[in-house]
PDB file of C-alpha atoms in Angstrom:
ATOM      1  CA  UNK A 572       0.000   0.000   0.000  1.00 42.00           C
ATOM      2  CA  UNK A 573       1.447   3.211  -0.571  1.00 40.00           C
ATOM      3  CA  UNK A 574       2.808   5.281   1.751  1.00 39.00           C
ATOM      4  CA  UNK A 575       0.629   8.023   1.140  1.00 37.00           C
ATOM      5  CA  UNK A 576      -1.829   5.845   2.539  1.00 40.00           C
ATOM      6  CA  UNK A 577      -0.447   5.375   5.173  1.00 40.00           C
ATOM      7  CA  UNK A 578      -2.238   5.977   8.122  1.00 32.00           C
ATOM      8  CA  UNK A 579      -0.424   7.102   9.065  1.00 38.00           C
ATOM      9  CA  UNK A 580      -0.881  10.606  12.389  1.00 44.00           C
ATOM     10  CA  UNK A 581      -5.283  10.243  15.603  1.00 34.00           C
ATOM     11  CA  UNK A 582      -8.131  12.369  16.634  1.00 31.00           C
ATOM     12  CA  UNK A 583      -9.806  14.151  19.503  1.00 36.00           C
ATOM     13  CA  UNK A 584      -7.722  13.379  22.602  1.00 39.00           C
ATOM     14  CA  UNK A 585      -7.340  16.205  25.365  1.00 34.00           C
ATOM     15  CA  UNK A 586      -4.189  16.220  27.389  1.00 36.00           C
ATOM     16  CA  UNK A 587      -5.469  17.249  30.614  1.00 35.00           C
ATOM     17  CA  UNK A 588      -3.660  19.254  33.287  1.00 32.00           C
ATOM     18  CA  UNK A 589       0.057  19.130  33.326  1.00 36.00           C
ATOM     19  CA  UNK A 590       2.111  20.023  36.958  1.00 34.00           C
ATOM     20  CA  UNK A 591      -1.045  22.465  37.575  1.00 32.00           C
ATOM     21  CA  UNK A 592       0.279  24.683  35.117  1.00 31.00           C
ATOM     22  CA  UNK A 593      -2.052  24.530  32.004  1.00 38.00           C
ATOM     23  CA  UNK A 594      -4.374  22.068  29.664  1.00 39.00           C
ATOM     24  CA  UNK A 595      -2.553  21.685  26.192  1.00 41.00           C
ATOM     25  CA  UNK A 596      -5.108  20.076  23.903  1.00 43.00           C
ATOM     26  CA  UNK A 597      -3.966  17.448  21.237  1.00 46.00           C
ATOM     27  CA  UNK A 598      -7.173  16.317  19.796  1.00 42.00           C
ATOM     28  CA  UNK A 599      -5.761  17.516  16.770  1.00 43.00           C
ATOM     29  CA  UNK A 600      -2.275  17.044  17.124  1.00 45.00           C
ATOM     30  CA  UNK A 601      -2.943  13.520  17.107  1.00 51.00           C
ATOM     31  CA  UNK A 602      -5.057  13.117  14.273  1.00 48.00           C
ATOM     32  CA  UNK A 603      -3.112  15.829  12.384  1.00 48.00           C
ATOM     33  CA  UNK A 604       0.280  15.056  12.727  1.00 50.00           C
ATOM     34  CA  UNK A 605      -0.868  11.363  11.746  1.00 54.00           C
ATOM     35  CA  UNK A 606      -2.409  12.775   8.754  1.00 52.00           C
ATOM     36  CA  UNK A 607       0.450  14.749   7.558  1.00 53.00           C
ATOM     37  CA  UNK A 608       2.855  11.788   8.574  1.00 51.00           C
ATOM     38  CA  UNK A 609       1.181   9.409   5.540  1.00 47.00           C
ATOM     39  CA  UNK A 610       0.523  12.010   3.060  1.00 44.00           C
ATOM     40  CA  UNK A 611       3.660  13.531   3.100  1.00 40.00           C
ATOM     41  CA  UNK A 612       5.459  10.020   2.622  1.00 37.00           C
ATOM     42  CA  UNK A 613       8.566  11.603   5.238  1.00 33.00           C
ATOM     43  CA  UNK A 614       7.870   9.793   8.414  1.00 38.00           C
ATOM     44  CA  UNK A 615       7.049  12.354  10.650  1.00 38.00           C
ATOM     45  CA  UNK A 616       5.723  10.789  13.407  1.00 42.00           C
ATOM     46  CA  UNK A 617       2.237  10.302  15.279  1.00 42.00           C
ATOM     47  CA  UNK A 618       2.157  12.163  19.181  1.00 45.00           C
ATOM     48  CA  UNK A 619       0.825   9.130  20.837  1.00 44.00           C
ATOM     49  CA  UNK A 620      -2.672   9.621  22.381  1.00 48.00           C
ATOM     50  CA  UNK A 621      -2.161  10.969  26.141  1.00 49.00           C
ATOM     51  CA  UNK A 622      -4.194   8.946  29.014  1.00 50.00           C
ATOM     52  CA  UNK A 623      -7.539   9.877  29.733  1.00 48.00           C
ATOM     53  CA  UNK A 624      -8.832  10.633  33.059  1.00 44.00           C
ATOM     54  CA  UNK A 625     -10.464   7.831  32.673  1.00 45.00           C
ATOM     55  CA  UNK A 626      -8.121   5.072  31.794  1.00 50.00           C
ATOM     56  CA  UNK A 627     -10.210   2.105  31.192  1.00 59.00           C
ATOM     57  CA  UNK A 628     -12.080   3.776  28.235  1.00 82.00           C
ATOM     58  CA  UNK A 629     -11.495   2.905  24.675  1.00 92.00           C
ATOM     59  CA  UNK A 630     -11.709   4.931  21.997  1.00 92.00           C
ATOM     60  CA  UNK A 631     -12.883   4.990  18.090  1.00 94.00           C
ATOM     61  CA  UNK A 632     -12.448   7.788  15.497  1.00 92.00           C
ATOM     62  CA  UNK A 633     -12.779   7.825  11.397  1.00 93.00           C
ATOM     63  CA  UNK A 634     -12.186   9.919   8.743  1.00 93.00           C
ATOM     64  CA  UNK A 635     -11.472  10.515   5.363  1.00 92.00           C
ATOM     65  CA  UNK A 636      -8.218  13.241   3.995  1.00 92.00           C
ATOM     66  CA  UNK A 637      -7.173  14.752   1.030  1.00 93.00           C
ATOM     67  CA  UNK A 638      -3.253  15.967   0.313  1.00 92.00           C
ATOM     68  CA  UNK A 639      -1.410  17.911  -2.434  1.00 94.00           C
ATOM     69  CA  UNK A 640       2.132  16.589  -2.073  1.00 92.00           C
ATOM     70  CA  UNK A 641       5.524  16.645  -3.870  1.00 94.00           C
ATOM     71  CA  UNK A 642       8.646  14.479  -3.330  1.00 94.00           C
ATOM     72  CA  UNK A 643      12.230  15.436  -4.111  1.00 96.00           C
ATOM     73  CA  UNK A 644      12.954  12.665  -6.693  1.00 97.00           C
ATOM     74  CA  UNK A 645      13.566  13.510 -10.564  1.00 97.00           C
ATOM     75  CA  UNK A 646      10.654  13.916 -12.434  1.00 95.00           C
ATOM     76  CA  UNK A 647       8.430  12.640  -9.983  1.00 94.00           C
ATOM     77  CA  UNK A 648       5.018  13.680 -10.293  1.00 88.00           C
ATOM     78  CA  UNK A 649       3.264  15.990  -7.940  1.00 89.00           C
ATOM     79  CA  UNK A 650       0.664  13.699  -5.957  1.00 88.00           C
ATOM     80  CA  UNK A 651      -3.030  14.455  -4.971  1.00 90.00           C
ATOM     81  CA  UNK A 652      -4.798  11.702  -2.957  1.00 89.00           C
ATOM     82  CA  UNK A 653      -7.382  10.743  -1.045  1.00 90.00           C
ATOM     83  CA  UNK A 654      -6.301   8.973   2.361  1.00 86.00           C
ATOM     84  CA  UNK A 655      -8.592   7.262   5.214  1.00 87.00           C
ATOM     85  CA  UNK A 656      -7.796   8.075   8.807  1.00 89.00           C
ATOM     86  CA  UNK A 657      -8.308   5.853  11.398  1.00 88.00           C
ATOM     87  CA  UNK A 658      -7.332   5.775  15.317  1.00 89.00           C
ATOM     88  CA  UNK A 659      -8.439   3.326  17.467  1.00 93.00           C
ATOM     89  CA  UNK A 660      -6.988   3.556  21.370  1.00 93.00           C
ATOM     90  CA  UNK A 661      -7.486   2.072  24.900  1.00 94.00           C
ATOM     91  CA  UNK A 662      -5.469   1.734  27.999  1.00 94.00           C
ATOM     92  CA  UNK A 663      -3.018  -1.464  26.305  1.00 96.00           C
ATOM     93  CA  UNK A 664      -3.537  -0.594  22.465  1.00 96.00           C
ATOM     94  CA  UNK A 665      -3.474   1.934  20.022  1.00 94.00           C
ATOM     95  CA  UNK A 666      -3.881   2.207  16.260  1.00 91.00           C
ATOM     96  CA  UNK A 667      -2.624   5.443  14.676  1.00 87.00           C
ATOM     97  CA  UNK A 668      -2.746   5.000  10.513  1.00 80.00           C
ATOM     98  CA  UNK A 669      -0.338   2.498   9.398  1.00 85.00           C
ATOM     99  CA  UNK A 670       0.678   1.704  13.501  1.00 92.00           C
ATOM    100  CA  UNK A 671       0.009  -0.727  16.116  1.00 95.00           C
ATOM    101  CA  UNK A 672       1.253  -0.039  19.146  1.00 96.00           C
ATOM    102  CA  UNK A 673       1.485  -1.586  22.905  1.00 98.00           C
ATOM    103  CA  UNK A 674       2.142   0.745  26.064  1.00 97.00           C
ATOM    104  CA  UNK A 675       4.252  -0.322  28.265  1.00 98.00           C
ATOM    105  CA  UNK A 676       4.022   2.664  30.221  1.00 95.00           C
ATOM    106  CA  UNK A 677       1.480   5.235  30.023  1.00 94.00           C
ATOM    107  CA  UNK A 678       0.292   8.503  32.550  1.00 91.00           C
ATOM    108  CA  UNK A 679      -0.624  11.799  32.228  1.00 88.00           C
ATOM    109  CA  UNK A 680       2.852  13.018  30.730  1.00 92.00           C
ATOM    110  CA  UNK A 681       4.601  10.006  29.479  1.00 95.00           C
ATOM    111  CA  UNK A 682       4.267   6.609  27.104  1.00 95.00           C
ATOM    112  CA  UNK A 683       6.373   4.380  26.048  1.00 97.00           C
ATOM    113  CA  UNK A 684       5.271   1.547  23.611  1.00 97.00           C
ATOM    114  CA  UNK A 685       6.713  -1.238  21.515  1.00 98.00           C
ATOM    115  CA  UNK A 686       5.167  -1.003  18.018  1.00 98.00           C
ATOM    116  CA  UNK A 687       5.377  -2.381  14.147  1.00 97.00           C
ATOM    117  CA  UNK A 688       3.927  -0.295  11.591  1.00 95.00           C
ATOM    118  CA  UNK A 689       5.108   0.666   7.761  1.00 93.00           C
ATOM    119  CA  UNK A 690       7.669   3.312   6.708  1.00 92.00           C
ATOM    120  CA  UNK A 691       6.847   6.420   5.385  1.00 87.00           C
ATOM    121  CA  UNK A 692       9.359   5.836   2.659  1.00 92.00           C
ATOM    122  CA  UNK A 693       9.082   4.380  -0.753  1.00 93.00           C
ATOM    123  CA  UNK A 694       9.734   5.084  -4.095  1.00 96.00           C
ATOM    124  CA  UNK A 695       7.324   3.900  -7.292  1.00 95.00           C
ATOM    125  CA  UNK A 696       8.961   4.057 -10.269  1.00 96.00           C
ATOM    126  CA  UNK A 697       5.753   4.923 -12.725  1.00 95.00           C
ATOM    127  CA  UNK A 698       5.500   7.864 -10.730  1.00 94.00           C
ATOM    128  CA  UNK A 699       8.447   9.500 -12.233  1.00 96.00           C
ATOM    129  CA  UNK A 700       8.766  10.632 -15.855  1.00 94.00           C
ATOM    130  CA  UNK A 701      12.552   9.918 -15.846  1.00 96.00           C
ATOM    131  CA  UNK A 702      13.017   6.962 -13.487  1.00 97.00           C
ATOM    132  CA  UNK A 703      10.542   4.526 -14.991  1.00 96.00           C
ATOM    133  CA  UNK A 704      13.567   2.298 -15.845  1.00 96.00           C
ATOM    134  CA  UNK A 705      14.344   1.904 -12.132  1.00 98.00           C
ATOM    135  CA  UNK A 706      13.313  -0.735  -9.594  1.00 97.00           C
ATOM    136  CA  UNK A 707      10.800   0.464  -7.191  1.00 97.00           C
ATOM    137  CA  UNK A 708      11.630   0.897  -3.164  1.00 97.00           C
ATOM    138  CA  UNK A 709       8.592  -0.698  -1.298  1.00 96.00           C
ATOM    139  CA  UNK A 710       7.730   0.241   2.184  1.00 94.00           C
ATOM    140  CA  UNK A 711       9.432  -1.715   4.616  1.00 96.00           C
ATOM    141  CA  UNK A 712       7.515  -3.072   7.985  1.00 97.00           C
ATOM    142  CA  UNK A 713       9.516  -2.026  10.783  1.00 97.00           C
ATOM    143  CA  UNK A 714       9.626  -2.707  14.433  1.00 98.00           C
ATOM    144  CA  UNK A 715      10.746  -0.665  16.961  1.00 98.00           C
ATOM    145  CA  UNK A 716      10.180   1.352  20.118  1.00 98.00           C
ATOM    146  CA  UNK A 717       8.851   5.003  20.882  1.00 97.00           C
ATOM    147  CA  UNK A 718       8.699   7.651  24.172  1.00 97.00           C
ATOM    148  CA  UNK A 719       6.506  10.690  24.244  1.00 94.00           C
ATOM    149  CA  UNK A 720       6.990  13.384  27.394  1.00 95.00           C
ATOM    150  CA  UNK A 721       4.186  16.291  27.372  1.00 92.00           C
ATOM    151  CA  UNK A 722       4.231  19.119  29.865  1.00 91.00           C
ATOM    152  CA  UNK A 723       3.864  23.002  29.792  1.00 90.00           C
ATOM    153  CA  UNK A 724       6.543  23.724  27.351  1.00 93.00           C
ATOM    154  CA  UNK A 725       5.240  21.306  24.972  1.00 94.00           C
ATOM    155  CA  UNK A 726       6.058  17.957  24.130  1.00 92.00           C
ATOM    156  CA  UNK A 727       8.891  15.683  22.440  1.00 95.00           C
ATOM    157  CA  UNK A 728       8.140  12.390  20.400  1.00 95.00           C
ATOM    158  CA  UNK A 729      10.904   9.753  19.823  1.00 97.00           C
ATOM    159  CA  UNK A 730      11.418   7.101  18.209  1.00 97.00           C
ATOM    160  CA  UNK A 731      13.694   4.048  16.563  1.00 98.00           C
ATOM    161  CA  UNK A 732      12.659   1.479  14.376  1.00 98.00           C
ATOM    162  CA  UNK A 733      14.359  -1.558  12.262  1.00 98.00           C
ATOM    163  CA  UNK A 734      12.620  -3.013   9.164  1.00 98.00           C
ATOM    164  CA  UNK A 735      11.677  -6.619   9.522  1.00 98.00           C
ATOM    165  CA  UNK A 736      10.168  -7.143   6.256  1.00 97.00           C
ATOM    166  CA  UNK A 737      13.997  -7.657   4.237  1.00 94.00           C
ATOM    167  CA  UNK A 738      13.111  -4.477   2.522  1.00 95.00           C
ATOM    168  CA  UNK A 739      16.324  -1.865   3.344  1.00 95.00           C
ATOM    169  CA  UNK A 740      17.247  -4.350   6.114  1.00 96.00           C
ATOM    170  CA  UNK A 741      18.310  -0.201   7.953  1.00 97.00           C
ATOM    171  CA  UNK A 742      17.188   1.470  11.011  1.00 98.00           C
ATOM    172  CA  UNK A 743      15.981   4.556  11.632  1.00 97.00           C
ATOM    173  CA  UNK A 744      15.446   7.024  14.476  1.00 98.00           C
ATOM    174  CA  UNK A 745      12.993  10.502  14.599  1.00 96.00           C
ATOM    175  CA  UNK A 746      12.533  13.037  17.498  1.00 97.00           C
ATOM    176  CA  UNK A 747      10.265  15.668  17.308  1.00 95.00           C
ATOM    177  CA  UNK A 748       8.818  18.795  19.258  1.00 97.00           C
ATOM    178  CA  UNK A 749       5.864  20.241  19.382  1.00 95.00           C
ATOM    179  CA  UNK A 750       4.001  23.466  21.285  1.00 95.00           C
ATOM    180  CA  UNK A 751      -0.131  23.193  20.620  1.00 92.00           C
ATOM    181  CA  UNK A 752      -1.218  26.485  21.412  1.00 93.00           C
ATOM    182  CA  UNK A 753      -5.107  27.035  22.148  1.00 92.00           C
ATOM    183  CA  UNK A 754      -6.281  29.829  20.231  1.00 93.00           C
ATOM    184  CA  UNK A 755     -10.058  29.544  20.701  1.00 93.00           C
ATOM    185  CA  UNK A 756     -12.330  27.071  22.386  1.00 92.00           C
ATOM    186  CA  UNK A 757     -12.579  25.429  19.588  1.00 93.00           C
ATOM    187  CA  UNK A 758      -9.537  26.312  17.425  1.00 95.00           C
ATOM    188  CA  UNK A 759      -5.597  24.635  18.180  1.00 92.00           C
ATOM    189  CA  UNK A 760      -2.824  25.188  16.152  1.00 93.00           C
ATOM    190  CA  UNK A 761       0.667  23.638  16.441  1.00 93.00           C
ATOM    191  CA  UNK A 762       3.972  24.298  15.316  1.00 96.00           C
ATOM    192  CA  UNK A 763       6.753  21.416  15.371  1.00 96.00           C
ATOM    193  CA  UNK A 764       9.592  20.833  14.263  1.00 97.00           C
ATOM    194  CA  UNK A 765      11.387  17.354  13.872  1.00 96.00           C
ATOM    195  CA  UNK A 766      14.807  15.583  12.496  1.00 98.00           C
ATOM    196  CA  UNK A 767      14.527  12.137  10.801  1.00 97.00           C
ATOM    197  CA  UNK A 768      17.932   9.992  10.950  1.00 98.00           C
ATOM    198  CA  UNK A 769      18.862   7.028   8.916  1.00 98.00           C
ATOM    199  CA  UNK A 770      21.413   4.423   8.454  1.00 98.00           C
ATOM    200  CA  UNK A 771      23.598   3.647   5.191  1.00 98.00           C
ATOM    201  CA  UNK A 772      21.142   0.483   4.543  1.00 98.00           C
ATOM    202  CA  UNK A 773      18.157   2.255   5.054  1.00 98.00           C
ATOM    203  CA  UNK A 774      19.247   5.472   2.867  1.00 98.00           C
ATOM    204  CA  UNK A 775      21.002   3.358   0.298  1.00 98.00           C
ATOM    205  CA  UNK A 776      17.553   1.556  -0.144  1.00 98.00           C
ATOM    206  CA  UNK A 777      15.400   4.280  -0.999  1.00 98.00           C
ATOM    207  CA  UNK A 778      17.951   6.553  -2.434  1.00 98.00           C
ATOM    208  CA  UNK A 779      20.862   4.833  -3.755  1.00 98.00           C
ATOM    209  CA  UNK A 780      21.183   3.765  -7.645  1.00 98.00           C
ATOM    210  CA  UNK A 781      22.987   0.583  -8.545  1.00 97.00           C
ATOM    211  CA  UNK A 782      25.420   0.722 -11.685  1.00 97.00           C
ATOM    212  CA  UNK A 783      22.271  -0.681 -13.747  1.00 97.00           C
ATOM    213  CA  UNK A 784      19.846   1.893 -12.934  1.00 97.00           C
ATOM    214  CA  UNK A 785      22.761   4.878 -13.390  1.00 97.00           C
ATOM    215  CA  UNK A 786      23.094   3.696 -17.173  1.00 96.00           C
ATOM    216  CA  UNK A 787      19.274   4.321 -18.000  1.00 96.00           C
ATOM    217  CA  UNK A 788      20.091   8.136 -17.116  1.00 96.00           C
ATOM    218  CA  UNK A 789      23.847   8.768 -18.399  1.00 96.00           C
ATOM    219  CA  UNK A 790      24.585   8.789 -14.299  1.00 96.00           C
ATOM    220  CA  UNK A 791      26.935   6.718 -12.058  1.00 96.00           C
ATOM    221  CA  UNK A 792      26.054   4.462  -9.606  1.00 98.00           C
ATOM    222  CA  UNK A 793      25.696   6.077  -5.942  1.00 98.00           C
ATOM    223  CA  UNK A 794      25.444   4.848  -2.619  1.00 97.00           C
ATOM    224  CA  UNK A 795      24.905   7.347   0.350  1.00 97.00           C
ATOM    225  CA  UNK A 796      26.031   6.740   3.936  1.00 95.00           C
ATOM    226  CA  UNK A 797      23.972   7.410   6.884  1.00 97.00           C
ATOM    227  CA  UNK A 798      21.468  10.587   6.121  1.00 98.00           C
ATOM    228  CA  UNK A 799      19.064  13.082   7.956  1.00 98.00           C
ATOM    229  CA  UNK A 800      15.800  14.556   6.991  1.00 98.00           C
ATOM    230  CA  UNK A 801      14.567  17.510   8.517  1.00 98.00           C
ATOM    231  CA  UNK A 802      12.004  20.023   8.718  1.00 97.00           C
ATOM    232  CA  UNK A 803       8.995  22.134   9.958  1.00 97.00           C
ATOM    233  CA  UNK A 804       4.922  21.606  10.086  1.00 95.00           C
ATOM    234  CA  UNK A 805       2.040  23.706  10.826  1.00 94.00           C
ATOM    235  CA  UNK A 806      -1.288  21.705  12.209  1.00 92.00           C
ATOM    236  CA  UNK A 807      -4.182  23.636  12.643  1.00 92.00           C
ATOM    237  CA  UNK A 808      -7.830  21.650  13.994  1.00 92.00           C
ATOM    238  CA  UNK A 809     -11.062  23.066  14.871  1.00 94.00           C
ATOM    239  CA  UNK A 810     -13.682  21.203  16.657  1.00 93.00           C
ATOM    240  CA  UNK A 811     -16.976  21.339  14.983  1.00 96.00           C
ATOM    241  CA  UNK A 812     -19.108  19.794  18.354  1.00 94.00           C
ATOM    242  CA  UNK A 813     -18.342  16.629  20.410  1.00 91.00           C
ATOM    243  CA  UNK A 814     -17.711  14.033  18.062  1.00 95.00           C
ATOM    244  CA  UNK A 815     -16.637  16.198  14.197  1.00 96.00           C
ATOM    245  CA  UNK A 816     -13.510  17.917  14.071  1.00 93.00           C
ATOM    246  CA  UNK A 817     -11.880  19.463  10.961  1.00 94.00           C
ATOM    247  CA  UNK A 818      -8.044  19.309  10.496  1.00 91.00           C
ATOM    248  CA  UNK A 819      -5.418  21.289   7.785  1.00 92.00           C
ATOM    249  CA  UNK A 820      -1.933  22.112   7.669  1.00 92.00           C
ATOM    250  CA  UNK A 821       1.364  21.594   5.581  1.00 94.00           C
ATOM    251  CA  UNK A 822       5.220  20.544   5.971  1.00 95.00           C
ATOM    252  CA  UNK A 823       8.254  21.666   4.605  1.00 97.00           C
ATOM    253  CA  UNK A 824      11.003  18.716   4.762  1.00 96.00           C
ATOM    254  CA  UNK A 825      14.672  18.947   3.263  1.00 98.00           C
ATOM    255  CA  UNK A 826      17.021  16.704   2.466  1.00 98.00           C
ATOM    256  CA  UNK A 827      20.513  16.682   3.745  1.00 98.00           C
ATOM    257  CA  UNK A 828      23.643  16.299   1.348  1.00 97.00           C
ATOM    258  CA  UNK A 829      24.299  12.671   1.279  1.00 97.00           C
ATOM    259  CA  UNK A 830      20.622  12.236  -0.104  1.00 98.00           C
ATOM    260  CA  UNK A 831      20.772  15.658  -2.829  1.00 97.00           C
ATOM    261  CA  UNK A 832      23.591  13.759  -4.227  1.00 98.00           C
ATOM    262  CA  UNK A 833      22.143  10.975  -5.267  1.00 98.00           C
ATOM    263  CA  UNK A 834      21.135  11.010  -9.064  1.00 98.00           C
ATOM    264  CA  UNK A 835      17.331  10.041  -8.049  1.00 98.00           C
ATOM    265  CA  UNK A 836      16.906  13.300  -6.662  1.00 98.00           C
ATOM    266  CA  UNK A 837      15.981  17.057  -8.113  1.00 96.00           C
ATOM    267  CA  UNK A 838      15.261  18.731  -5.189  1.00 96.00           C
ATOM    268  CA  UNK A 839      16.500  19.552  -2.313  1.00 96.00           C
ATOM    269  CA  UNK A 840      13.121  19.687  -0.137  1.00 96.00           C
ATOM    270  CA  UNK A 841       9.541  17.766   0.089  1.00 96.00           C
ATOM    271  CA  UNK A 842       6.404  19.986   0.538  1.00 95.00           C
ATOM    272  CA  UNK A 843       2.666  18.846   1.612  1.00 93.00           C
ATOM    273  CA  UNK A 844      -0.731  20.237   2.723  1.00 94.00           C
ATOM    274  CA  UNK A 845      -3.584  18.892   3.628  1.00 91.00           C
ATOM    275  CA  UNK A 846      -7.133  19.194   5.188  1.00 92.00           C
ATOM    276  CA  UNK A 847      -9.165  16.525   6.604  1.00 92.00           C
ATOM    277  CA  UNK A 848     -12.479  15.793   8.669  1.00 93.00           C
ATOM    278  CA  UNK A 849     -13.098  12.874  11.318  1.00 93.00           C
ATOM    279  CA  UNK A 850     -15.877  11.617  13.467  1.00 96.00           C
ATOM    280  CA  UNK A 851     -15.354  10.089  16.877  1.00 94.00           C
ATOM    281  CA  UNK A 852     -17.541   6.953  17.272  1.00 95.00           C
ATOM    282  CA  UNK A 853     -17.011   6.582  21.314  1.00 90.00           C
TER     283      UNK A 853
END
């Protein structure tokens, strides 16, 4: 399934009172930053649903999104699509897009979970006007671990994975942070910004170009070491009543050296936006 699909980052959760300081709501957060996480195909990562008051609660929400994106490959073609958003969560499980997840620890500020879920990654070759010649890069399942902290100041995501499904056969590793600020009642926005590391198999997968592939573009073969990805969002969610919330915002992501040198890539960034509506079941 493509990555674009994927969802991935997540809907109406609340993060209640932190150190008797302030409320910082992440209803949309959630659902947002899991939206923007599949449609922008960069493996930004969900914020993990905070506990509820009430812990032994379960939770349901649906939703359908639609996202303009663009990826830094050559002549790859600028990507509209139509995504489904799901979240399911209780007090063991959660389901955020293309995630499972088990919590291993979870209170008001913190969770740590164990997880296997699909990478944001991949690269299909009929998508790109010059690079049809060239063998596609699949998502790859990985497995892996992830901590969230919220408090006043905002709140950091982290995470490390390894793929499992002899894809890349890499690792990679994300951190992000986040301040949702409550402009209205009803209105949050959030700015984050996040860093995306991974290792020479993982890069070399999705962006390296064996000696075959460089002859079908007059290029030479390239492999990249270890790389980083790295960048800035904007969420923005407004809750329509109890159960329907709307959700929109965009990313800017670039692309360190050791990935603008490969001869698959144009560009030196990956852009996105999005909007999006969900319904919370229970």
């Amino acid at each position: 399934m493509l990555a674009a699909q994927e969802f991935h980052k997540s809907l109406n959760n609340n993060m209640k009172l932190l150190g008797n300081i302030m409320t910082i709501k992440l209803s949309a957060a959630v659902l947002a930053t899991s939206f923007i996480s599949s449609t922008a195909l960069a493996g930004i990562d969900v914020v993990p649903e905070p506990a509820t008051a009430n812990n032994e609660q379960s939770s349901f929400k649906i939703g359908v999104g639609a996202a303009h994106s663009s990826k830094a490959y050559l002549g790859y073609d600028e990507r509209q699509s139509v995504i489904p958003l799901i979240e399911y969560n209780n007090p063991h499980i959660y389901v955020e897009g293309f995630e499972l997840g088990y919590k291993i620890i979870e209170d008001q500020q913190n969770r740590w979970s164990v997880f296997i879920g699909a990478s944001s990654d991949e690269f299909d070759a009929s998508k790109s006007r010059k690079l049809r010649a060239f063998d596609d890069r699949d998502m790859s399942a990985m497995l892996g671990t992830r901590y969230r902290h919220a408090n006043s100041w905002g709140v950091i995501d982290a995470k490390v994975a390894f793929d499992v499904s002899d894809k890349s056969d890499g690792s990679m590793a994300s951190v992000s942070y986040g301040y949702p600020v409550q402009a209205t009642d009803n209105w949050m926005i959030m700015p984050r910004g996040f860093v995306k590391m991974m290792d020479s198999d993982y890069a070399n997968y999705y962006y390296g170009v064996s000696e075959e592939e460089a002859r079908t573009i007059g290029a030479t073969a390239y492999q990249p070491g270890s790389a980083i990805k790295y960048g800035v969002e904007l969420i923005s969610t407004y809750q329509l009543n109890q159960d329907w919330q709307i959700n929109a915002g965009a990313r800017l992501q670039m692309l360190d050296s050791d990935l603008r040198d490969s001869p698959m890539v144009s560009d030196d960034n990956e852009a996105t936006i999005f909007t999006g509506v969900t319904y919370r079941f229970w």
